N, CA and C atoms as an extended XYZ file, in Angstrom:
318
Properties=species:S:1:pos:R:3:atomname:S:1:resname:S:1:resid:I:1 pbc="F F F"
N       -26.533        0.069        2.342 N   MET     1
C       -26.075       -1.026        3.139 CA  MET     1
C       -25.991       -2.424        2.325 C   MET     1
N       -24.895       -3.039        2.249 N   THR     2
C       -24.914       -4.374        1.672 CA  THR     2
C       -24.835       -5.575        2.908 C   THR     2
N       -24.846       -6.987        2.527 N   ASP     3
C       -24.596       -7.862        3.491 CA  ASP     3
C       -23.074       -8.236        3.485 C   ASP     3
N       -22.377       -8.011        2.699 N   LEU     4
C       -21.044       -8.498        2.520 CA  LEU     4
C       -20.285       -7.422        1.996 C   LEU     4
N       -18.930       -6.978        2.708 N   ALA     5
C       -17.878       -6.021        2.190 CA  ALA     5
C       -16.710       -6.908        1.896 C   ALA     5
N       -16.134       -6.812        0.763 N   ILE     6
C       -15.075       -7.532        0.382 CA  ILE     6
C       -13.843       -6.540        0.267 C   ILE     6
N       -12.896       -6.541        1.187 N   VAL     7
C       -11.833       -5.454        1.298 CA  VAL     7
C       -10.503       -6.145        0.904 C   VAL     7
N       -10.059       -5.676       -0.113 N   ILE     8
C        -8.756       -5.926       -0.736 CA  ILE     8
C        -7.477       -4.675       -0.625 C   ILE     8
N        -6.541       -4.929        0.147 N   VAL     9
C        -5.477       -4.176        0.546 CA  VAL     9
C        -4.329       -4.665       -0.775 C   VAL     9
N        -3.924       -3.671       -1.369 N   SER    10
C        -2.825       -3.653       -2.651 CA  SER    10
C        -1.812       -2.847       -2.525 C   SER    10
N        -0.784       -3.325       -2.861 N   TYR    11
C         0.506       -2.171       -3.253 CA  TYR    11
C         1.453       -2.890       -4.167 C   TYR    11
N         1.400       -2.329       -5.297 N   ASN    12
C         2.245       -2.738       -6.401 CA  ASN    12
C         2.048       -4.035       -6.975 C   ASN    12
N         0.742       -4.477       -7.173 N   ALA    13
C         0.252       -5.714       -7.401 CA  ALA    13
C        -0.804       -5.645       -8.264 C   ALA    13
N        -0.667       -4.833       -9.416 N   ARG    14
C        -1.679       -4.602      -10.370 CA  ARG    14
C        -2.107       -5.781      -11.065 C   ARG    14
N        -1.265       -6.536      -11.512 N   ALA    15
C        -1.712       -7.882      -12.631 CA  ALA    15
C        -2.496       -8.823      -11.320 C   ALA    15
N        -1.857       -9.011      -10.250 N   ASP    16
C        -2.462      -10.040       -9.329 CA  ASP    16
C        -4.124       -9.315       -8.799 C   ASP    16
N        -3.963       -7.983       -8.509 N   LEU    17
C        -5.345       -7.213       -8.302 CA  LEU    17
C        -6.518       -7.432       -9.288 C   LEU    17
N        -5.873       -7.371      -10.680 N   GLU    18
C        -6.979       -7.443      -11.906 CA  GLU    18
C        -7.318       -8.913      -11.912 C   GLU    18
N        -6.628       -9.804      -11.663 N   ALA    19
C        -6.826      -11.137      -11.722 CA  ALA    19
C        -8.015      -11.566      -10.534 C   ALA    19
N        -7.587      -10.999       -9.350 N   CYS    20
C        -8.590      -11.235       -8.213 CA  CYS    20
C        -9.905      -10.627       -8.550 C   CYS    20
N        -9.987       -9.275       -9.143 N   LEU    21
C       -11.247       -8.612       -9.354 CA  LEU    21
C       -11.936       -9.366      -10.500 C   LEU    21
N       -11.140       -9.916      -11.473 N   ALA    22
C       -11.774      -10.632      -12.632 CA  ALA    22
C       -12.468      -11.879      -12.063 C   ALA    22
N       -11.708      -12.554      -11.268 N   SER    23
C       -12.263      -13.979      -10.240 CA  SER    23
C       -13.549      -13.424       -9.685 C   SER    23
N       -13.581      -12.320       -9.057 N   LEU    24
C       -14.712      -11.957       -8.385 CA  LEU    24
C       -16.090      -11.420       -9.430 C   LEU    24
N       -15.448      -10.922      -10.310 N   ALA    25
C       -16.568      -10.630      -11.671 CA  ALA    25
C       -17.227      -11.878      -12.022 C   ALA    25
N       -16.377      -12.839      -12.247 N   ASN    26
C       -16.683      -14.217      -13.084 CA  ASN    26
C       -17.509      -14.901      -12.029 C   ASN    26
N       -17.117      -14.919      -10.713 N   HIS    27
C       -17.806      -15.963       -9.613 CA  HIS    27
C       -18.246      -14.975       -8.614 C   HIS    27
N       -19.332      -13.994       -8.939 N   PRO    28
C       -19.688      -13.046       -7.794 CA  PRO    28
C       -20.486      -13.866       -6.811 C   PRO    28
N       -20.283      -13.518       -5.428 N   PRO    29
C       -21.504      -14.055       -4.705 CA  PRO    29
C       -22.692      -13.649       -5.008 C   PRO    29
N       -23.732      -14.354       -4.476 N   THR    30
C       -25.174      -14.196       -4.892 CA  THR    30
C       -25.634      -13.090       -3.393 C   THR    30
N       -24.980      -13.036       -2.549 N   THR    31
C       -25.240      -12.097       -1.285 CA  THR    31
C       -24.998      -10.538       -1.966 C   THR    31
N       -25.713       -9.800       -1.692 N   PRO    32
C       -25.618       -8.234       -2.308 CA  PRO    32
C       -23.983       -7.826       -1.352 C   PRO    32
N       -23.314       -7.442       -2.188 N   HIS    33
C       -22.035       -7.122       -1.531 CA  HIS    33
C       -21.625       -5.939       -2.302 C   HIS    33
N       -20.324       -5.410       -1.608 N   GLN    34
C       -19.579       -4.251       -2.125 CA  GLN    34
C       -18.230       -4.951       -2.193 C   GLN    34
N       -17.271       -4.187       -3.111 N   ILE    35
C       -16.016       -4.410       -3.003 CA  ILE    35
C       -15.098       -3.102       -2.784 C   ILE    35
N       -14.394       -3.209       -1.797 N   VAL    36
C       -13.508       -1.953       -1.641 CA  VAL    36
C       -12.085       -2.271       -1.783 C   VAL    36
N       -11.200       -1.564       -2.595 N   VAL    37
C        -9.478       -1.726       -2.706 CA  VAL    37
C        -9.129       -0.579       -2.219 C   VAL    37
N        -8.410       -0.920       -1.114 N   VAL    38
C        -7.367        0.084       -0.487 CA  VAL    38
C        -6.039       -0.010       -1.003 C   VAL    38
N        -5.647        1.086       -1.744 N   ASP    39
C        -4.210        1.122       -2.238 CA  ASP    39
C        -3.311        1.796       -1.577 C   ASP    39
N        -2.059        1.251       -1.142 N   ASN    40
C        -1.096        1.583       -0.445 CA  ASN    40
C         0.129        2.339       -1.130 C   ASN    40
N        -0.610        3.324       -1.795 N   ALA    41
C         0.409        4.042       -2.725 CA  ALA    41
C         1.167        3.327       -3.809 C   ALA    41
N         0.447        2.825       -4.520 N   SER    42
C         1.249        1.743       -5.501 CA  SER    42
C         1.644        2.819       -6.821 C   SER    42
N         2.822        2.347       -7.364 N   SER    43
C         3.351        3.097       -8.424 CA  SER    43
C         3.051        2.514       -9.692 C   SER    43
N         2.402        1.399       -9.771 N   ASP    44
C         2.177        0.736      -11.080 CA  ASP    44
C         0.816        0.969      -11.918 C   ASP    44
N         0.093        2.079      -11.227 N   GLY    45
C        -1.105        2.136      -12.032 CA  GLY    45
C        -2.520        1.356      -11.631 C   GLY    45
N        -2.336        0.775      -10.260 N   SER    46
C        -3.453        0.010       -9.950 CA  SER    46
C        -4.602        0.847       -9.678 C   SER    46
N        -4.571        1.773       -8.987 N   PRO    47
C        -5.794        2.495       -8.863 CA  PRO    47
C        -6.714        3.179       -9.994 C   PRO    47
N        -5.916        3.421      -10.905 N   ALA    48
C        -6.424        3.962      -12.272 CA  ALA    48
C        -7.110        2.762      -12.980 C   ALA    48
N        -6.413        1.492      -13.040 N   ALA    49
C        -6.718        0.471      -13.777 CA  ALA    49
C        -7.888        0.065      -13.083 C   ALA    49
N        -8.021       -0.053      -11.720 N   VAL    50
C        -9.409       -0.494      -11.107 CA  VAL    50
C       -10.644        0.280      -11.566 C   VAL    50
N       -10.287        1.597      -11.210 N   ARG    51
C       -11.494        2.690      -11.620 CA  ARG    51
C       -11.773        2.425      -13.021 C   ARG    51
N       -10.780        2.272      -13.970 N   THR    52
C       -11.281        2.001      -15.302 CA  THR    52
C       -12.044        0.618      -15.719 C   THR    52
N       -11.562       -0.282      -15.198 N   SER    53
C       -11.976       -1.555      -15.476 CA  SER    53
C       -13.435       -2.034      -14.578 C   SER    53
N       -13.285       -1.630      -13.357 N   TRP    54
C       -14.263       -1.930      -12.560 CA  TRP    54
C       -14.841       -0.817      -11.849 C   TRP    54
N       -15.787       -0.070      -12.444 N   PRO    55
C       -16.441        1.441      -11.831 CA  PRO    55
C       -16.962        1.075      -10.488 C   PRO    55
N       -17.609       -0.184      -10.463 N   HIS    56
C       -18.553       -0.349       -9.343 CA  HIS    56
C       -17.664       -0.842       -8.036 C   HIS    56
N       -16.396       -0.770       -8.115 N   VAL    57
C       -15.347       -1.036       -7.179 CA  VAL    57
C       -14.874        0.353       -6.474 C   VAL    57
N       -15.210        0.477       -5.227 N   THR    58
C       -14.470        1.531       -4.493 CA  THR    58
C       -13.178        1.475       -4.314 C   THR    58
N       -12.521        2.391       -4.591 N   VAL    59
C       -10.956        2.601       -4.646 CA  VAL    59
C       -10.788        3.488       -3.355 C   VAL    59
N        -9.829        3.187       -2.591 N   ILE    60
C        -9.489        4.196       -1.469 CA  ILE    60
C        -7.972        4.406       -1.453 C   ILE    60
N        -7.441        5.601       -1.828 N   ASP    61
C        -6.040        5.825       -1.954 CA  ASP    61
C        -5.714        6.094       -0.512 C   ASP    61
N        -5.025        5.459        0.042 N   ALA    62
C        -4.258        5.448        1.193 CA  ALA    62
C        -3.292        6.585        1.787 C   ALA    62
N        -2.851        7.153        0.784 N   GLY    63
C        -1.919        8.229        0.755 CA  GLY    63
C        -0.521        7.762        1.197 C   GLY    63
N        -0.122        6.916        1.238 N   GLY    64
C         1.196        6.385        1.714 CA  GLY    64
C         0.937        4.699        2.075 C   GLY    64
N         2.109        4.065        2.138 N   ASN    65
C         2.303        2.741        2.360 CA  ASN    65
C         1.960        2.347        3.939 C   ASN    65
N         0.645        2.247        4.129 N   LEU    66
C         0.284        2.266        5.708 CA  LEU    66
C         0.541        1.068        6.197 C   LEU    66
N         0.593       -0.120        5.214 N   GLY    67
C         0.905       -1.518        5.734 CA  GLY    67
C        -0.546       -2.086        5.516 C   GLY    67
N        -0.439       -3.520        5.890 N   PHE    68
C        -1.646       -4.265        5.691 CA  PHE    68
C        -2.806       -3.754        6.689 C   PHE    68
N        -2.577       -3.899        7.941 N   ALA    69
C        -3.677       -3.603        9.102 CA  ALA    69
C        -4.283       -2.306        9.156 C   ALA    69
N        -3.421       -1.228        8.941 N   ARG    70
C        -4.009        0.116        8.674 CA  ARG    70
C        -4.851        0.453        7.721 C   ARG    70
N        -4.363       -0.436        6.625 N   ALA    71
C        -4.982       -0.122        5.190 CA  ALA    71
C        -6.264       -0.975        5.479 C   ALA    71
N        -6.327       -2.124        5.909 N   THR    72
C        -7.308       -3.057        6.166 CA  THR    72
C        -8.576       -1.966        6.947 C   THR    72
N        -8.154       -1.277        7.959 N   ASN    73
C        -9.112       -0.595        8.911 CA  ASN    73
C        -9.505        0.680        8.038 C   ASN    73
N        -8.869        1.199        7.023 N   LEU    74
C        -9.416        2.056        6.348 CA  LEU    74
C       -10.635        1.550        5.281 C   LEU    74
N       -10.331        0.236        4.817 N   GLY    75
C       -11.419       -0.552        4.108 CA  GLY    75
C       -12.558       -0.599        4.812 C   GLY    75
N       -12.470       -1.082        6.229 N   ILE    76
C       -13.669       -1.385        7.200 CA  ILE    76
C       -14.320       -0.189        7.399 C   ILE    76
N       -13.739        0.778        7.617 N   ARG    77
C       -14.581        2.093        7.822 CA  ARG    77
C       -15.423        2.873        6.675 C   ARG    77
N       -14.994        2.268        5.456 N   ALA    78
C       -15.702        2.643        4.261 CA  ALA    78
C       -16.700        1.888        4.110 C   ALA    78
N       -17.214        0.764        4.984 N   THR    79
C       -18.256       -0.083        4.681 CA  THR    79
C       -19.322       -0.111        5.901 C   THR    79
N       -20.399       -0.791        5.664 N   GLN    80
C       -21.377       -0.851        6.561 CA  GLN    80
C       -22.227       -1.999        6.540 C   GLN    80
N       -21.585       -3.185        6.173 N   SER    81
C       -22.068       -4.479        5.881 CA  SER    81
C       -21.860       -5.185        6.990 C   SER    81
N       -22.921       -6.179        7.149 N   ASP    82
C       -22.893       -7.273        8.634 CA  ASP    82
C       -21.572       -8.181        8.387 C   ASP    82
N       -21.137       -8.494        7.179 N   LEU    83
C       -20.133       -9.461        7.134 CA  LEU    83
C       -19.033       -8.730        6.281 C   LEU    83
N       -17.653       -9.332        6.793 N   LEU    84
C       -16.400       -8.663        6.129 CA  LEU    84
C       -15.573       -9.828        5.685 C   LEU    84
N       -15.173       -9.773        4.480 N   LEU    85
C       -14.186      -10.659        3.965 CA  LEU    85
C       -12.871       -9.932        3.385 C   LEU    85
N       -11.744      -10.306        3.969 N   PHE    86
C       -10.484       -9.758        3.486 CA  PHE    86
C        -9.780      -10.590        2.517 C   PHE    86
N        -9.588      -10.045        1.544 N   LEU    87
C        -8.893      -10.877        0.440 CA  LEU    87
C        -7.594      -10.170        0.121 C   LEU    87
N        -6.331      -11.106       -0.012 N   ASN    88
C        -5.206      -10.727       -0.467 CA  ASN    88
C        -5.545      -10.402       -2.131 C   ASN    88
N        -4.758       -9.555       -2.556 N   SER    89
C        -4.623       -9.196       -3.994 CA  SER    89
C        -4.353      -10.144       -4.839 C   SER    89
N        -3.583      -11.165       -4.538 N   ASP    90
C        -3.319      -12.487       -5.336 CA  ASP    90
C        -4.502      -13.660       -5.404 C   ASP    90
N        -5.533      -13.421       -4.517 N   THR    91
C        -6.522      -14.374       -4.434 CA  THR    91
C        -7.528      -14.581       -5.691 C   THR    91
N        -7.499      -15.698       -6.005 N   LEU    92
C        -8.386      -16.079       -7.094 CA  LEU    92
C        -9.651      -16.862       -6.492 C   LEU    92
N       -10.653      -16.070       -6.595 N   VAL    93
C       -11.830      -16.864       -5.929 CA  VAL    93
C       -12.653      -17.897       -6.897 C   VAL    93
N       -12.666      -18.960       -6.659 N   PRO    94
C       -13.436      -20.201       -7.406 CA  PRO    94
C       -14.924      -19.938       -7.073 C   PRO    94
N       -15.555      -20.449       -8.144 N   PRO    95
C       -17.131      -20.521       -8.289 CA  PRO    95
C       -17.622      -21.085       -6.800 C   PRO    95
N       -18.615      -20.218       -6.043 N   GLY    96
C       -19.286      -20.619       -5.221 CA  GLY    96
C       -18.583      -20.501       -3.777 C   GLY    96
N       -17.193      -20.217       -3.922 N   ALA    97
C       -16.648      -20.151       -2.325 CA  ALA    97
C       -17.184      -19.301       -1.435 C   ALA    97
N       -17.460      -18.077       -2.103 N   ILE    98
C       -17.934      -16.901       -1.022 CA  ILE    98
C       -19.451      -17.227       -0.441 C   ILE    98
N       -20.093      -17.741       -1.308 N   ASP    99
C       -21.452      -18.123       -0.909 CA  ASP    99
C       -21.308      -19.496        0.289 C   ASP    99
N       -20.576      -20.307       -0.200 N   HIS   100
C       -20.480      -21.151        0.782 CA  HIS   100
C       -19.746      -20.887        2.146 C   HIS   100
N       -18.937      -19.852        2.116 N   LEU   101
C       -18.348      -19.314        3.424 CA  LEU   101
C       -19.587      -18.529        4.093 C   LEU   101
N       -20.290      -17.849        3.584 N   ILE   102
C       -21.417      -17.076        3.976 CA  ILE   102
C       -22.691      -18.056        4.467 C   ILE   102
N       -22.852      -19.089        3.964 N   GLU   103
C       -23.530      -20.235        4.299 CA  GLU   103
C       -23.382      -20.701        5.776 C   GLU   103
N       -21.817      -21.141        5.777 N   ILE   104
C       -21.561      -21.602        7.125 CA  ILE   104
C       -21.565      -20.738        8.203 C   ILE   104
N       -21.383      -19.444        7.878 N   LEU   105
C       -21.283      -18.257        8.893 CA  LEU   105
C       -22.725      -18.158        9.583 C   LEU   105
N       -23.671      -18.274        8.560 N   ARG   106
C       -25.101      -17.980        8.980 CA  ARG   106
C       -25.608      -19.387        9.644 C   ARG   106
């Protein structure tokens, strides 16, 4: 179990998703965390790209385009963290931003 689960829903947004994950890798939260990407049946190779470049990221294939809410629920069920952070695949995380959010929440 980690303290924070970061759930990202993606659909045919490979370039944005890779930039989002790179920003998380470059500016990771200090809080123990996991990253879960739920892919809504992308045809752009997103799941394979994530599995290759970020093997520590959990990728869930939704099996179809479930939409944001249902895909988010899949991601939530794959975690056991006290805190959840939902990011859009086009989010670029600035240094310290997630730690600051966690500090405020706690």
